[in-house]
Coordinates of N, CA and C and ligand atoms in Angstrom, one line a residue:
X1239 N 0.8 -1.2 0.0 CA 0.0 0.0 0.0 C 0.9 1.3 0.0
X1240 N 0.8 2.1 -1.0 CA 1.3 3.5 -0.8 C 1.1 4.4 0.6
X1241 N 2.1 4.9 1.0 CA 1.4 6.1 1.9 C 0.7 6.8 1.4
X1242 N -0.5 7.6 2.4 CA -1.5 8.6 1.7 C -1.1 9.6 2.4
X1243 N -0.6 10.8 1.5 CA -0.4 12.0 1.9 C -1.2 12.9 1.5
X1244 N -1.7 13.6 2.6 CA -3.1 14.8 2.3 C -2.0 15.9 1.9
X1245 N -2.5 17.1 1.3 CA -1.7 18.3 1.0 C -2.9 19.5 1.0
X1246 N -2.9 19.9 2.6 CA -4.0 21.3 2.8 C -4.2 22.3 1.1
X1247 N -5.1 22.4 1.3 CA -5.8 23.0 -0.6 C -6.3 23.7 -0.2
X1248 N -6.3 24.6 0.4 CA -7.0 25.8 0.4 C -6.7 27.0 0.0
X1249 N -5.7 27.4 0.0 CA -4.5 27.9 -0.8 C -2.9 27.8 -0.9
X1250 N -2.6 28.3 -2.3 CA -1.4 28.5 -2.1 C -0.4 27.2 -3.1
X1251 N 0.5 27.0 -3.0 CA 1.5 26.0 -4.1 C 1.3 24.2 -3.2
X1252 N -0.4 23.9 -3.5 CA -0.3 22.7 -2.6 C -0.3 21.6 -4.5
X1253 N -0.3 21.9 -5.7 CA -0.2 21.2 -6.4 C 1.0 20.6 -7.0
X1254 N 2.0 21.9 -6.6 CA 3.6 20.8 -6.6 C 3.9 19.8 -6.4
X1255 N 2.9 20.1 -4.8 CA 3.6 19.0 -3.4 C 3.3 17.7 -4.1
X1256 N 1.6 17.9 -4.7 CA 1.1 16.7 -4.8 C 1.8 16.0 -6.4
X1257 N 2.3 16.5 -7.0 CA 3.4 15.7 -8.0 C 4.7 15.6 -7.3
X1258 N 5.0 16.0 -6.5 CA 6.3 15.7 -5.8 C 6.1 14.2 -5.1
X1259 N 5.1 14.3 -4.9 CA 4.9 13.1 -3.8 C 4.6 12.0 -4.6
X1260 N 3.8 11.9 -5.7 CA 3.4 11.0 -6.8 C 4.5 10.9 -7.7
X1261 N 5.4 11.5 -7.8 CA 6.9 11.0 -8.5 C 7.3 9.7 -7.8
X1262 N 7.5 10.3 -6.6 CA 7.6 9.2 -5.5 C 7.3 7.8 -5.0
X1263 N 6.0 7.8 -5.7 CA 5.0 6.6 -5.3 C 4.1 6.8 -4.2
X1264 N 4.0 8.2 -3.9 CA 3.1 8.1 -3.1 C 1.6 8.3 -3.4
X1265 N 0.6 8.2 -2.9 CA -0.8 8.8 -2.9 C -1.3 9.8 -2.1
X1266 N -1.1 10.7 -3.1 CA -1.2 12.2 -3.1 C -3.1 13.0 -2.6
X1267 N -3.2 13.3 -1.6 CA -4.6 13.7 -1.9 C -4.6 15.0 -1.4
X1268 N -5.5 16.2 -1.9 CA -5.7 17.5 -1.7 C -6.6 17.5 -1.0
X1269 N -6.6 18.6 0.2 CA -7.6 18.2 1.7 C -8.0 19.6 1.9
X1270 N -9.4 19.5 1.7 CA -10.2 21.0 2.0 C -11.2 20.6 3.2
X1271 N -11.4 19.3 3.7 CA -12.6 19.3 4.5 C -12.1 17.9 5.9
X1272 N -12.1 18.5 7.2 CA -11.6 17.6 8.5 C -12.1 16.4 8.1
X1273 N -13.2 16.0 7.2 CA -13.5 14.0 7.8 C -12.3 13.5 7.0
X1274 N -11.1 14.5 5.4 CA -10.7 13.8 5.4 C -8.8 12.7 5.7
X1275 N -8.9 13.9 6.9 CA -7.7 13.5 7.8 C -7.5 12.2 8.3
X1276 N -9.1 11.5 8.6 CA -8.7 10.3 9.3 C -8.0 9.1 8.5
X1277 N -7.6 9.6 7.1 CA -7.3 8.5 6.1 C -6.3 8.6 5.5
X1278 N -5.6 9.4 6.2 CA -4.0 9.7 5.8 C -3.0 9.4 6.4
X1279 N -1.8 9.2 6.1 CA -0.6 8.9 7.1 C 0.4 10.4 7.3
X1280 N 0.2 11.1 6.5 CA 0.9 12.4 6.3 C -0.1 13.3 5.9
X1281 N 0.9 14.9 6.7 CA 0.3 16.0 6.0 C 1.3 16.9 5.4
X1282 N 0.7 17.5 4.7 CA 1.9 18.6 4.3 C 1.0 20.0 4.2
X1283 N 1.7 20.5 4.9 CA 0.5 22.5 4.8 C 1.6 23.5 3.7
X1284 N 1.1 23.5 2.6 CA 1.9 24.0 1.8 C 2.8 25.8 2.0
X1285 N 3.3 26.4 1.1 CA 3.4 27.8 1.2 C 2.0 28.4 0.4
X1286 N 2.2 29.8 0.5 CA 1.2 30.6 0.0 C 0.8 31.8 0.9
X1287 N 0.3 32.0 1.7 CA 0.1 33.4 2.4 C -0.8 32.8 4.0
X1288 N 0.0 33.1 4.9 CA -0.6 31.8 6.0 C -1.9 33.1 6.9
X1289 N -1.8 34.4 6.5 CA -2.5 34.6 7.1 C -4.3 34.4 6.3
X1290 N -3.8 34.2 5.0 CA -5.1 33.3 4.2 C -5.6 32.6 4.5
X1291 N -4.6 31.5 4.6 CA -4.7 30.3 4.9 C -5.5 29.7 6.1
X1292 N -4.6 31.0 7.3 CA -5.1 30.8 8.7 C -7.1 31.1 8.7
X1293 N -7.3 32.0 8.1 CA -8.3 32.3 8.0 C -9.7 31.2 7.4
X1294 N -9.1 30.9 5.8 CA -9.9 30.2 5.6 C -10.1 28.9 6.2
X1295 N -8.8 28.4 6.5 CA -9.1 26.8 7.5 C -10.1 27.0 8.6
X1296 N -9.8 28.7 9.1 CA -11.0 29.0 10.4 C -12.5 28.6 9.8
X1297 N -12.6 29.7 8.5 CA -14.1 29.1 7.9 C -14.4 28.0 8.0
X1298 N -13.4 27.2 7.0 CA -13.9 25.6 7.0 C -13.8 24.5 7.8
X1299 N -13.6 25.4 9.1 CA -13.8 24.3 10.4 C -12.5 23.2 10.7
X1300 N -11.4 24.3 9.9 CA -10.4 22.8 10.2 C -9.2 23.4 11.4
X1301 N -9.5 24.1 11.9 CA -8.1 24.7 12.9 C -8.1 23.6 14.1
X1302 N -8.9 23.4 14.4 CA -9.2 22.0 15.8 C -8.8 20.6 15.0
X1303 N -9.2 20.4 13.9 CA -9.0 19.3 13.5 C -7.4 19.2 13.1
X1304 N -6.7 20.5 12.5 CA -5.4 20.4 12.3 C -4.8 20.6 13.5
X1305 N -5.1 21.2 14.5 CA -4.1 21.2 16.0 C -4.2 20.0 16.7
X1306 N -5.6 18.9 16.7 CA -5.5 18.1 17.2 C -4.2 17.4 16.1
X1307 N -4.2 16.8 14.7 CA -3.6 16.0 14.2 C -2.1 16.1 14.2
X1308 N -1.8 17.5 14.4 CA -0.5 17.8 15.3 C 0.0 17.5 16.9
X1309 N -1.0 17.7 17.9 CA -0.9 17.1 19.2 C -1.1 15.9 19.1
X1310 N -1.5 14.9 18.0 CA -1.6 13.7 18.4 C -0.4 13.2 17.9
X1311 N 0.6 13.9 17.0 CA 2.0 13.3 16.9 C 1.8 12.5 15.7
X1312 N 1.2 13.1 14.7 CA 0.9 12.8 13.5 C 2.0 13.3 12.5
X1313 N 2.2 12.8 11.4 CA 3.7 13.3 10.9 C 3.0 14.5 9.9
X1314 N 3.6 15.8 10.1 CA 3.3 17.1 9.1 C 4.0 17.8 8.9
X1315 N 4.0 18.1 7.9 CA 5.0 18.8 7.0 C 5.2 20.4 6.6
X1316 N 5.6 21.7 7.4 CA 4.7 23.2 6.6 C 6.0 23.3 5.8
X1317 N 5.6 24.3 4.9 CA 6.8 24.5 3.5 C 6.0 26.2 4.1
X1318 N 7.2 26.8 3.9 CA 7.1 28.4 4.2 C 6.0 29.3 5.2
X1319 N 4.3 29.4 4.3 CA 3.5 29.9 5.2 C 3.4 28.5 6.0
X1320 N 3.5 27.5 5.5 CA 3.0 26.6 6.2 C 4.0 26.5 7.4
X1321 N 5.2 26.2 7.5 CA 6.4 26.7 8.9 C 5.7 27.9 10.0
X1322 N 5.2 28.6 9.3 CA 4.6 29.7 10.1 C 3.4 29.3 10.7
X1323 N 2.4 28.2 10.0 CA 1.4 28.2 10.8 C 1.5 26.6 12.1
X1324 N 2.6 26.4 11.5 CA 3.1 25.2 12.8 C 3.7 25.9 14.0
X1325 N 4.0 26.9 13.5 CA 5.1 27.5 14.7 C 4.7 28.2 15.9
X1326 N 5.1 27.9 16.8 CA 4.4 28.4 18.3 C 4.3 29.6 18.4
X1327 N 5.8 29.8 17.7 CA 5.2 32.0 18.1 C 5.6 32.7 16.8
X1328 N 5.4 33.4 16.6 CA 5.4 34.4 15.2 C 5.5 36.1 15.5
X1329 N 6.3 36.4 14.6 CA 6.3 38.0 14.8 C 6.5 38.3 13.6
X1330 N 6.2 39.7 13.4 CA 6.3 40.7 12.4 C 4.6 40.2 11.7
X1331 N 3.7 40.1 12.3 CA 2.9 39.5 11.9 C 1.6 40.7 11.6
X1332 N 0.6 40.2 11.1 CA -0.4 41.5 10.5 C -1.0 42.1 11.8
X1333 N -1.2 43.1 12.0 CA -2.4 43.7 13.0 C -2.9 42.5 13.5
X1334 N -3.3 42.6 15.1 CA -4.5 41.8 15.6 C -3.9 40.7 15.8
X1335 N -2.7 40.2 15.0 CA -2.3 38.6 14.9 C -2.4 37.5 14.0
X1336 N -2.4 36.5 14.0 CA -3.1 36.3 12.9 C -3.3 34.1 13.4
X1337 N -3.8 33.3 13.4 CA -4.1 32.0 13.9 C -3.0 31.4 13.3
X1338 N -2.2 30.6 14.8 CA -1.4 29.5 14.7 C -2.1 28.4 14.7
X1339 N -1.7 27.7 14.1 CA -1.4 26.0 14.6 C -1.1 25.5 15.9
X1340 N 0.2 26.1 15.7 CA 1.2 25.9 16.8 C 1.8 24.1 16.1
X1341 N 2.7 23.7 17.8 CA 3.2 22.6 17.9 C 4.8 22.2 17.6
X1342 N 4.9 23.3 16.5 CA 7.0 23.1 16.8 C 7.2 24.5 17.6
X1343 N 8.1 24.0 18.3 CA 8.8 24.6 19.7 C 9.4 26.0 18.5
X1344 N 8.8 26.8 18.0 CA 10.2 28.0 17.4 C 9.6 29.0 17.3
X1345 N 10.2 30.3 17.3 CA 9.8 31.9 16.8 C 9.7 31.6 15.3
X1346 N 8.8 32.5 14.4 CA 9.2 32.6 12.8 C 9.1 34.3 13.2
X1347 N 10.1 34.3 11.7 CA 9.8 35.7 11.7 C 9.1 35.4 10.2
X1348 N 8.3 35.9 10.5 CA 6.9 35.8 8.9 C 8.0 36.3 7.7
X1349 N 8.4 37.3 7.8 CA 8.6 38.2 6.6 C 10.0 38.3 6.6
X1350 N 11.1 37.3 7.4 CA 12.6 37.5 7.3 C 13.1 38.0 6.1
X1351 N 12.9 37.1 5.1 CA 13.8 37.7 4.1 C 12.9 38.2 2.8
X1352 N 11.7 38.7 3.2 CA 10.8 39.4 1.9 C 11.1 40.9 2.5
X1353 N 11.5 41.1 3.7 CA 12.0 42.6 3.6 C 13.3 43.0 3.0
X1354 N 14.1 42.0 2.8 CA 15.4 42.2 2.2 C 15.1 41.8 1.0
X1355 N 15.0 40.7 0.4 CA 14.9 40.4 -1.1 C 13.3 39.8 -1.2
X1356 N 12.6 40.0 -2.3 CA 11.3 39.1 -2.5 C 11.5 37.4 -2.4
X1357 N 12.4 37.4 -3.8 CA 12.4 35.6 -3.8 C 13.9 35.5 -4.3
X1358 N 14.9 34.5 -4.0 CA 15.9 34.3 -4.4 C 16.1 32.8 -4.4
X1359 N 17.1 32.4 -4.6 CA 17.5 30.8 -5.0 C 18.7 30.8 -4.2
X1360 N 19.4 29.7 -3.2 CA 20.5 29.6 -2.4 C 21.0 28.4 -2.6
X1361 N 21.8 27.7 -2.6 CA 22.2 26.2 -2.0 C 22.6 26.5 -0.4
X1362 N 22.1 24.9 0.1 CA 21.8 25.1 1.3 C 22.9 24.1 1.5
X1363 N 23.3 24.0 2.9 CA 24.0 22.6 3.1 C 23.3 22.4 4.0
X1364 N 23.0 20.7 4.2 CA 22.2 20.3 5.0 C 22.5 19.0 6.2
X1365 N 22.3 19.1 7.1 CA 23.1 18.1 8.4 C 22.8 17.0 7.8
X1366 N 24.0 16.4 7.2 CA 24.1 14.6 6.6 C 24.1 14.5 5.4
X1367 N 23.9 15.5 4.7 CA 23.6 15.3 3.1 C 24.9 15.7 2.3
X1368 N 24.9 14.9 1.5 CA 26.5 14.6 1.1 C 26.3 15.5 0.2
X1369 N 25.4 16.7 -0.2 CA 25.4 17.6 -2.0 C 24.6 19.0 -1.5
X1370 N 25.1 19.9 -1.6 CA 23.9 21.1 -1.3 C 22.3 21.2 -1.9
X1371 N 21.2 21.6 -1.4 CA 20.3 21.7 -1.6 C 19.8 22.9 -2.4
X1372 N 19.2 23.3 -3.6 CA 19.3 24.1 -4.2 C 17.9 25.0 -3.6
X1373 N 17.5 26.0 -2.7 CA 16.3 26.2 -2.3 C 16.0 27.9 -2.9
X1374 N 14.1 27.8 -3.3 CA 14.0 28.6 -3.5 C 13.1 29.3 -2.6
X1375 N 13.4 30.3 -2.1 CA 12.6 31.2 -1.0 C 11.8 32.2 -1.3
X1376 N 10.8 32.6 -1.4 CA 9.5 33.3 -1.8 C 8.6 34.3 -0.5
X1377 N 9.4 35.7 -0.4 CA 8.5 36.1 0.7 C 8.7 35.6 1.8
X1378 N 9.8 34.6 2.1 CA 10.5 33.6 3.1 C 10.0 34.2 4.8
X1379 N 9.7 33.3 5.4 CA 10.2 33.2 7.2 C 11.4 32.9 7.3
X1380 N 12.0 32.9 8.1 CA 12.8 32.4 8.7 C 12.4 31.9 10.6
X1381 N 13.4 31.0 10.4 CA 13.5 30.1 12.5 C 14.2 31.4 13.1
X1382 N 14.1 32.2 14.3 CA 14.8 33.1 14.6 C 15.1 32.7 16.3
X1383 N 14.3 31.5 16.7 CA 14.6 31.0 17.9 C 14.1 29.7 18.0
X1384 N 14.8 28.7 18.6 CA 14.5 27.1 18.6 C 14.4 26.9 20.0
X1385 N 13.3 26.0 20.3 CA 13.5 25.3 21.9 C 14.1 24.1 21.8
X1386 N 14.9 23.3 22.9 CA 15.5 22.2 23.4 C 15.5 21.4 22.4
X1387 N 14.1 20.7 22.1 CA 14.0 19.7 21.1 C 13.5 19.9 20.0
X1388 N 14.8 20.9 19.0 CA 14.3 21.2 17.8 C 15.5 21.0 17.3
X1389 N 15.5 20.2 16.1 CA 17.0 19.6 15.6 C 17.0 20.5 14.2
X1390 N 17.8 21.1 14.3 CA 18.1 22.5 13.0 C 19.1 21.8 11.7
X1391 N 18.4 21.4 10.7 CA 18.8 20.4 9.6 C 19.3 21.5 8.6
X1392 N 18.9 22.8 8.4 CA 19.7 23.7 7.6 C 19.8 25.0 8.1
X1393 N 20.8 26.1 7.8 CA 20.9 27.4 8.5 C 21.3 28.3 7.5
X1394 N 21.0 29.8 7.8 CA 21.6 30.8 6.6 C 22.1 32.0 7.6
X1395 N 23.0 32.1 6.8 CA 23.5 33.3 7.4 C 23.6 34.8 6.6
X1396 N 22.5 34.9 7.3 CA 22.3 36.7 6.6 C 23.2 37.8 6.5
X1397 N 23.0 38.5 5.3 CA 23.8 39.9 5.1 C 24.2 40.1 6.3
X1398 N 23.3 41.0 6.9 CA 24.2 41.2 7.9 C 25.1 40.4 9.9
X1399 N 24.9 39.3 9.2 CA 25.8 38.5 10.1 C 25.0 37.6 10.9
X1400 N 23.5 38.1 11.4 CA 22.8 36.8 11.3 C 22.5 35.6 11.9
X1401 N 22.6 34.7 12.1 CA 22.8 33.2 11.4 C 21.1 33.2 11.5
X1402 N 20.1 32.3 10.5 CA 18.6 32.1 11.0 C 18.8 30.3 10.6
X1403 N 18.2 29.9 11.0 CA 17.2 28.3 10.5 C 16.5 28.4 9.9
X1404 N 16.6 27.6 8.5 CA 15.4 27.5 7.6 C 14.8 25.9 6.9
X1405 N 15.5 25.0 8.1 CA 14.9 24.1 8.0 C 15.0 23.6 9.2
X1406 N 14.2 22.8 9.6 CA 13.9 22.2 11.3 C 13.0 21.3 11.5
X1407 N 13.3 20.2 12.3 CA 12.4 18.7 12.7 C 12.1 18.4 14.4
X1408 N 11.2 18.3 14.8 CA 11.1 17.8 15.8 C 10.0 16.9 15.7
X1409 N 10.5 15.8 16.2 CA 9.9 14.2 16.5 C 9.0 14.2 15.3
X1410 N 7.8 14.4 15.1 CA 7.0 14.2 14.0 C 6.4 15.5 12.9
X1411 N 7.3 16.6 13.5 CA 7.0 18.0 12.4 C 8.3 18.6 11.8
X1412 N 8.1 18.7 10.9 CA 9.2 18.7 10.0 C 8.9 20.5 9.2
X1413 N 9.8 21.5 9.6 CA 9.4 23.1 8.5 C 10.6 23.5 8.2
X1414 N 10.7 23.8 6.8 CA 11.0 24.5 5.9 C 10.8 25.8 5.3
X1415 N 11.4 26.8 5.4 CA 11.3 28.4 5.2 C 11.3 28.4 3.7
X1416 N 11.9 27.3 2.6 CA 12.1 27.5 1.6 C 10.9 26.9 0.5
X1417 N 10.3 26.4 -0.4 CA 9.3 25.6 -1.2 C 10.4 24.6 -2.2
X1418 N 10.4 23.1 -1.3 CA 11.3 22.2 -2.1 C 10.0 21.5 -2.9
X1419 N 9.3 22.1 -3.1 CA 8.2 21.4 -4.3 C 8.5 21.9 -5.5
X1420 N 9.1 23.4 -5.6 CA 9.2 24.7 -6.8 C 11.1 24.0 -7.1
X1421 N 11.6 23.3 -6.1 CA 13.3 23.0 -6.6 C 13.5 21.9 -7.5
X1422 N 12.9 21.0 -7.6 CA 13.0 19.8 -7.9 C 14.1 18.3 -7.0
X1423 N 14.3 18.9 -6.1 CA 15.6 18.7 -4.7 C 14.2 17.7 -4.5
X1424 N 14.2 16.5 -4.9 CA 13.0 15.5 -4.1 C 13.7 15.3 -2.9
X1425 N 14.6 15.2 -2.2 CA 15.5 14.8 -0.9 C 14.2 15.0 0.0
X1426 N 13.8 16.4 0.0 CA 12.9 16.5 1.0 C 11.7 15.8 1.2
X1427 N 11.3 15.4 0.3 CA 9.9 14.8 0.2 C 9.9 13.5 0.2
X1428 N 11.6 12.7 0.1 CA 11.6 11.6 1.0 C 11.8 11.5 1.8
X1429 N 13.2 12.8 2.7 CA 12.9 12.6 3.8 C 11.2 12.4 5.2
X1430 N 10.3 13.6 3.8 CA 9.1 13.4 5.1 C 8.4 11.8 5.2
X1431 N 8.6 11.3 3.9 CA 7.6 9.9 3.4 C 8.5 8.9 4.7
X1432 N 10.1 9.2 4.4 CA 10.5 8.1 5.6 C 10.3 9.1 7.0
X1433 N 10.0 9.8 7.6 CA 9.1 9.9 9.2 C 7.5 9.5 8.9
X1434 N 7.1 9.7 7.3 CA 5.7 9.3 7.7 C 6.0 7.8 7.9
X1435 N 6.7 6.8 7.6 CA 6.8 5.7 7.3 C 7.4 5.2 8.9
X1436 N 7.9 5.8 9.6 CA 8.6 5.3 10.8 C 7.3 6.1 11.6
X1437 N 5.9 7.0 11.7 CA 5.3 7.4 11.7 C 3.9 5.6 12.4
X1438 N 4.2 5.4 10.6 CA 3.4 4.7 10.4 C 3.1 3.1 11.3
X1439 N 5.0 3.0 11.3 CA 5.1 1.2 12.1 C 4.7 1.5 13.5
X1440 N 5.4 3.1 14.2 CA 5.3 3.3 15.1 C 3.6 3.0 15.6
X1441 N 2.5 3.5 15.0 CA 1.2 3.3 15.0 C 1.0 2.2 15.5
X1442 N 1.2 1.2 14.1 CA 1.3 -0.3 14.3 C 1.6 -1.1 15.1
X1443 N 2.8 -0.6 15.6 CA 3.4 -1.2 16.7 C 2.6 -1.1 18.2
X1444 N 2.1 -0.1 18.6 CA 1.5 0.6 19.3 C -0.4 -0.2 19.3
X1445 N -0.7 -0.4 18.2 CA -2.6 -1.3 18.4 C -2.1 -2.4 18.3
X1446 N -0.8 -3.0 17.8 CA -0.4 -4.3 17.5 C -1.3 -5.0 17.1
X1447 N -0.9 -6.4 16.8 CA -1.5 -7.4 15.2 C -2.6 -7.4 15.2
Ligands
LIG2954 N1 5.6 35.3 4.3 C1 4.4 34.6 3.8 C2 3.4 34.5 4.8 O1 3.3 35.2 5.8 C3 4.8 33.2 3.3 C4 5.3 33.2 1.9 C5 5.3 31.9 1.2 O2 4.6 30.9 1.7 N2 5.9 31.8 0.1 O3 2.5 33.7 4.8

C-alpha cells in the first residue's frame, strides 16, 4: 500500500507538493474538508500566504481538526507559510495577529527575508547530506529561535551576520522556510515519506497485530 499524503488545498502551491509526492509513489490527496484526515498517514501544509490560509481553515472548520492532528503526533510537514502556521510564536505579523497551529517549539519571523529580497535561490547545506540543496525562498520566514528539542537540519547566514534556520524537525514536524516542491531537490519529500513511514510502524506497533 502506498502512503496517503493529504496536501492542505485551500490555498497557495499545494499542487507541486502533490506531484512531488506521486513522482515518488506516493498517494497524493488535496484536503479541503476535516473527515478527510482520518485517512492519511501524512500531511503537508503548503506555502502561499498563511495569514489566508489561517483564516480560511477557520471558515472551514479545520483549525481543531489540524491542531489536534498535530498534538496527536501525527507526521506534518509546513513549507514556508506553512512553517509559520506550525510554529508556536510568530512575529512581524499582521495587525491583531493572525491564527497559529502551533506545535514546533520555534519563533518565525513571517517576513525575514521578503524585507530584504522578495524571492531568491541559495544552495543550502544540509546536516548529513552529502550535496547542497538548491532552495528557492518566496516572501520567506525564517527560524529566529528554537526550543530544546528542535533539531536544525539547515541554517543561513544573513547579510548582515545573522545566522537564522530555515529548515527544522522535531519528532513528527518537519518546517522549511524555503518551497522544495518549486526546486525539484526530491530529498525533501523523501525525507518526510521516511518519518511518515517510521510514523506509520510506530502506530502499528502501538494497536499491534
Ligand atoms: N511570508 C508569507 C506569509 O506570511 C509566506 C510566503 C510563502 O509561503 N511563500 O504567509
Amino acid at each position: 500500500m502506498p502512503l496517503r499524503i493529504g496536501v492542505l488545498a485551500l490555498q497557495g502551491a499545494f499542487r507541486e507538493h502533490i506531484q512531488r509526492l506521486e513522482a515518488l509513489g506516493a498517494a497524493a490527496v488535496e484536503v479541503r474538508r476535516a473527515d478527510q484526515l482520518g485517512k492519511l498517514d501524512g500531511l503537508i501544509i503548503p506555502g502561499g500566504e498563511s495569514t489566508t490560509m489561517g483564516l480560511v481553515a477557520e471558515r472551514w472548520g479545520l483549525v481543531n481538526p489540524l491542531r489536534q492532528w498535530v498534538s496527536q503526533g501525527r507526521p506534518v510537514w509546513g513549507t514556508c507559510a506553512g512553517l509559520i502556521l506550525l510554529a508556536d510564536r510568530a512575529t512581524s505579523q499582521k495587525r491583531d495577529g493572525q491564527t497559529l497551529l502551533g506545535g514546533l517549539d520555534v519563533s518565525v519571523n513571517r517576513n525575514f527575508f521578503g524585507s530584504q529580497r522578495d524571492s531568491f535561490e541559495a544552495d543550502l547545506q544540509v546536516a548529513g547530506w552529502n550535496s547542497p540543496s538548491p532552495a528557492v525562498f518566496i516572501r520567506a520566514p525564517a527560524v529566529v529561535e528554537t526550543g530544546p528539542g528542535v533539531e536544525i537540519l539547515a541554517e543561513w547566514s544573513a547579510p548582515d551576520g545573522r545566522t537564522v534556520q530555515v529548515a527544522v524537525r522535531q519528532d513528527h514536524i518537519l518546517g522549511t522556510a524555503f518551497h522544495p516542491e518549486l526546486s525539484g531537490d526530491l530529498r525533501w519529500h523523501r525525507l518526510f515519506l521516511d518519518m511518515v513511514e517510521a510514523g506509520a510502524a510506530a502506530q502499528a506497533n502501538r494497536s499491534g497485530p
